[in-house]
Amino acid sequence: VQLQASGGGLVQAGGSLRLSCAASGRTFSSYAMGWFRQAPGKEREFVAAISWSGGSTYYADSVKGRFTISRDNAKNTVYLQMNSLKPEDTAVYYCAAPGQLRVGVPLAPDEYDYWGQGTQVTVSS
């Protein structure tokens, strides 16, 4: 399984970015997907996750109401729309996929087996 994240960049506080993660190597539409982030000196943390169908989504409290996760199974791609960005959103963002099918949507980093290379998001104040 290969995951390729893109869309990061430098943006001013209050701005928006949309991250994309293109997947290949297996049936994308069968698996939940997640976004995580890691700031310098901090542990990797959950941002958002989406079920295989897109019908269920989950968010960290810190991004709820500002970020939206979605997926296009025809394009094997998951997105993270980030609005009202804050300096504390600055981090490397990773998309991830679980290694096995499971009931429910995993939310913890150790429940994911495949990771993209990360894309840097920097929010200036």
PDB file of C-alpha atoms in Angstrom:
ATOM      1  CA  VAL A   1       0.000   0.000   0.000  1.00  0.00           C
ATOM      2  CA  GLN A   2       1.349   3.399  -0.970  1.00  0.00           C
ATOM      3  CA  LEU A   3       0.021   6.687   0.337  1.00  0.00           C
ATOM      4  CA  GLN A   4       1.045   9.998  -1.186  1.00  0.00           C
ATOM      5  CA  ALA A   5       0.075  13.135   0.716  1.00  0.00           C
ATOM      6  CA  SER A   6       0.132  16.605  -0.804  1.00  0.00           C
ATOM      7  CA  GLY A   7      -1.301  20.071  -0.399  1.00  0.00           C
ATOM      8  CA  GLY A   8       0.634  21.446   2.526  1.00  0.00           C
ATOM      9  CA  GLY A   9       2.168  24.893   2.569  1.00  0.00           C
ATOM     10  CA  LEU A  10       2.507  28.212   4.337  1.00  0.00           C
ATOM     11  CA  VAL A  11      -0.674  30.109   5.142  1.00  0.00           C
ATOM     12  CA  GLN A  12      -1.635  32.995   7.389  1.00  0.00           C
ATOM     13  CA  ALA A  13      -3.813  32.466  10.422  1.00  0.00           C
ATOM     14  CA  GLY A  14      -7.455  32.307   9.402  1.00  0.00           C
ATOM     15  CA  GLY A  15      -6.598  30.870   6.010  1.00  0.00           C
ATOM     16  CA  SER A  16      -7.417  27.531   4.439  1.00  0.00           C
ATOM     17  CA  LEU A  17      -5.636  24.567   2.906  1.00  0.00           C
ATOM     18  CA  ARG A  18      -6.821  21.285   1.439  1.00  0.00           C
ATOM     19  CA  LEU A  19      -4.667  18.214   1.867  1.00  0.00           C
ATOM     20  CA  SER A  20      -4.976  15.223  -0.420  1.00  0.00           C
ATOM     21  CA  CYS A  21      -3.825  11.652   0.030  1.00  0.00           C
ATOM     22  CA  ALA A  22      -3.740   9.347  -2.978  1.00  0.00           C
ATOM     23  CA  ALA A  23      -3.712   5.633  -2.220  1.00  0.00           C
ATOM     24  CA  SER A  24      -2.651   2.687  -4.305  1.00  0.00           C
ATOM     25  CA  GLY A  25      -1.877  -0.965  -3.882  1.00  0.00           C
ATOM     26  CA  ARG A  26      -5.169  -2.380  -2.679  1.00  0.00           C
ATOM     27  CA  THR A  27      -8.937  -1.829  -2.702  1.00  0.00           C
ATOM     28  CA  PHE A  28      -9.080   1.685  -1.276  1.00  0.00           C
ATOM     29  CA  SER A  29     -12.828   1.755  -0.817  1.00  0.00           C
ATOM     30  CA  SER A  30     -12.813  -1.128   1.687  1.00  0.00           C
ATOM     31  CA  TYR A  31     -10.801   0.640   4.393  1.00  0.00           C
ATOM     32  CA  ALA A  32     -11.174   3.500   6.789  1.00  0.00           C
ATOM     33  CA  MET A  33      -8.608   6.293   6.475  1.00  0.00           C
ATOM     34  CA  GLY A  34      -7.124   8.730   8.944  1.00  0.00           C
ATOM     35  CA  TRP A  35      -5.173  11.971   9.190  1.00  0.00           C
ATOM     36  CA  PHE A  36      -2.655  12.607  11.943  1.00  0.00           C
ATOM     37  CA  ARG A  37      -0.194  15.384  12.645  1.00  0.00           C
ATOM     38  CA  GLN A  38       3.058  15.828  14.485  1.00  0.00           C
ATOM     39  CA  ALA A  39       4.481  19.113  15.650  1.00  0.00           C
ATOM     40  CA  PRO A  40       8.168  19.517  16.588  1.00  0.00           C
ATOM     41  CA  GLY A  41       8.867  17.991  19.978  1.00  0.00           C
ATOM     42  CA  LYS A  42       5.399  16.493  20.272  1.00  0.00           C
ATOM     43  CA  GLU A  43       3.905  13.078  19.731  1.00  0.00           C
ATOM     44  CA  ARG A  44       1.882  12.221  16.671  1.00  0.00           C
ATOM     45  CA  GLU A  45      -1.775  13.013  17.316  1.00  0.00           C
ATOM     46  CA  PHE A  46      -5.084  12.107  15.783  1.00  0.00           C
ATOM     47  CA  VAL A  47      -6.745  14.740  13.608  1.00  0.00           C
ATOM     48  CA  ALA A  48      -9.599  13.077  11.716  1.00  0.00           C
ATOM     49  CA  ALA A  49     -10.780   9.728  10.392  1.00  0.00           C
ATOM     50  CA  ILE A  50     -13.412   8.508   7.967  1.00  0.00           C
ATOM     51  CA  SER A  51     -15.162   5.198   7.445  1.00  0.00           C
ATOM     52  CA  TRP A  52     -14.813   3.190   4.226  1.00  0.00           C
ATOM     53  CA  SER A  53     -18.051   4.598   2.846  1.00  0.00           C
ATOM     54  CA  GLY A  54     -17.518   8.142   4.043  1.00  0.00           C
ATOM     55  CA  GLY A  55     -20.682   7.895   6.081  1.00  0.00           C
ATOM     56  CA  SER A  56     -18.949   8.269   9.448  1.00  0.00           C
ATOM     57  CA  THR A  57     -16.357  10.870  10.330  1.00  0.00           C
ATOM     58  CA  TYR A  58     -14.453  11.596  13.526  1.00  0.00           C
ATOM     59  CA  TYR A  59     -12.461  14.634  14.628  1.00  0.00           C
ATOM     60  CA  ALA A  60     -10.137  15.697  17.377  1.00  0.00           C
ATOM     61  CA  ASP A  61     -11.739  18.316  19.591  1.00  0.00           C
ATOM     62  CA  SER A  62      -9.055  20.804  18.587  1.00  0.00           C
ATOM     63  CA  VAL A  63     -10.125  20.776  14.925  1.00  0.00           C
ATOM     64  CA  LYS A  64     -13.840  20.076  15.192  1.00  0.00           C
ATOM     65  CA  GLY A  65     -15.848  22.642  13.269  1.00  0.00           C
ATOM     66  CA  ARG A  66     -12.800  23.834  11.308  1.00  0.00           C
ATOM     67  CA  PHE A  67     -11.556  20.719   9.482  1.00  0.00           C
ATOM     68  CA  THR A  68     -13.508  18.367   7.239  1.00  0.00           C
ATOM     69  CA  ILE A  69     -12.387  14.917   6.139  1.00  0.00           C
ATOM     70  CA  SER A  70     -13.853  13.402   2.984  1.00  0.00           C
ATOM     71  CA  ARG A  71     -13.033  10.751   0.436  1.00  0.00           C
ATOM     72  CA  ASP A  72     -13.568   9.971  -3.212  1.00  0.00           C
ATOM     73  CA  ASN A  73     -13.416   6.217  -3.630  1.00  0.00           C
ATOM     74  CA  ALA A  74     -13.514   6.505  -7.416  1.00  0.00           C
ATOM     75  CA  LYS A  75     -10.248   8.464  -7.225  1.00  0.00           C
ATOM     76  CA  ASN A  76      -8.703   6.471  -4.343  1.00  0.00           C
ATOM     77  CA  THR A  77      -8.182   9.743  -2.526  1.00  0.00           C
ATOM     78  CA  VAL A  78      -8.941  11.111   0.930  1.00  0.00           C
ATOM     79  CA  TYR A  79      -9.010  14.841   1.643  1.00  0.00           C
ATOM     80  CA  LEU A  80      -8.646  17.098   4.645  1.00  0.00           C
ATOM     81  CA  GLN A  81     -10.151  20.552   4.201  1.00  0.00           C
ATOM     82  CA  MET A  82      -8.683  22.862   6.813  1.00  0.00           C
ATOM     83  CA  ASN A  83     -10.350  26.213   7.448  1.00  0.00           C
ATOM     84  CA  SER A  84      -9.780  28.935  10.035  1.00  0.00           C
ATOM     85  CA  LEU A  85      -6.229  27.726  10.509  1.00  0.00           C
ATOM     86  CA  LYS A  86      -4.380  28.672  13.675  1.00  0.00           C
ATOM     87  CA  PRO A  87      -0.642  28.810  14.417  1.00  0.00           C
ATOM     88  CA  GLU A  88      -1.098  25.783  16.690  1.00  0.00           C
ATOM     89  CA  ASP A  89      -2.155  23.758  13.627  1.00  0.00           C
ATOM     90  CA  THR A  90       1.442  23.957  12.391  1.00  0.00           C
ATOM     91  CA  ALA A  91       2.741  20.401  11.992  1.00  0.00           C
ATOM     92  CA  VAL A  92       3.604  17.687   9.532  1.00  0.00           C
ATOM     93  CA  TYR A  93       0.359  16.045   8.469  1.00  0.00           C
ATOM     94  CA  TYR A  94       0.217  12.342   7.666  1.00  0.00           C
ATOM     95  CA  CYS A  95      -2.458  10.236   6.083  1.00  0.00           C
ATOM     96  CA  ALA A  96      -2.732   6.655   7.225  1.00  0.00           C
ATOM     97  CA  ALA A  97      -4.517   3.406   6.482  1.00  0.00           C
ATOM     98  CA  PRO A  98      -5.130   0.336   8.642  1.00  0.00           C
ATOM     99  CA  GLY A  99      -3.595  -2.966   7.626  1.00  0.00           C
ATOM    100  CA  GLN A 100      -6.697  -5.038   8.189  1.00  0.00           C
ATOM    101  CA  LEU A 101     -10.401  -4.654   7.811  1.00  0.00           C
ATOM    102  CA  ARG A 102     -12.127  -4.049  11.108  1.00  0.00           C
ATOM    103  CA  VAL A 103     -15.412  -3.029  12.618  1.00  0.00           C
ATOM    104  CA  GLY A 104     -15.472   0.663  13.333  1.00  0.00           C
ATOM    105  CA  VAL A 105     -12.993   3.398  12.498  1.00  0.00           C
ATOM    106  CA  PRO A 106      -9.589   3.357  14.202  1.00  0.00           C
ATOM    107  CA  LEU A 107      -8.563   6.576  15.918  1.00  0.00           C
ATOM    108  CA  ALA A 108      -5.186   5.754  17.476  1.00  0.00           C
ATOM    109  CA  PRO A 109      -1.885   5.889  15.577  1.00  0.00           C
ATOM    110  CA  ASP A 110      -0.988   2.323  16.541  1.00  0.00           C
ATOM    111  CA  GLU A 111      -4.132   1.055  14.819  1.00  0.00           C
ATOM    112  CA  TYR A 112      -2.749   2.186  11.474  1.00  0.00           C
ATOM    113  CA  ASP A 113      -0.159   0.252   9.513  1.00  0.00           C
ATOM    114  CA  TYR A 114       0.492   2.328   6.404  1.00  0.00           C
ATOM    115  CA  TRP A 115       1.601   5.945   6.421  1.00  0.00           C
ATOM    116  CA  GLY A 116       2.172   8.592   3.814  1.00  0.00           C
ATOM    117  CA  GLN A 117       5.363  10.618   3.736  1.00  0.00           C
ATOM    118  CA  GLY A 118       3.835  13.645   5.407  1.00  0.00           C
ATOM    119  CA  THR A 119       3.190  17.165   4.196  1.00  0.00           C
ATOM    120  CA  GLN A 120       4.218  20.292   6.099  1.00  0.00           C
ATOM    121  CA  VAL A 121       1.573  22.788   7.137  1.00  0.00           C
ATOM    122  CA  THR A 122       2.822  26.070   8.565  1.00  0.00           C
ATOM    123  CA  VAL A 123       0.410  28.706   9.855  1.00  0.00           C
ATOM    124  CA  SER A 124       1.848  32.132  10.530  1.00  0.00           C
ATOM    125  CA  SER A 125       0.346  34.544  13.027  1.00  0.00           C
TER     126      SER A 125
END
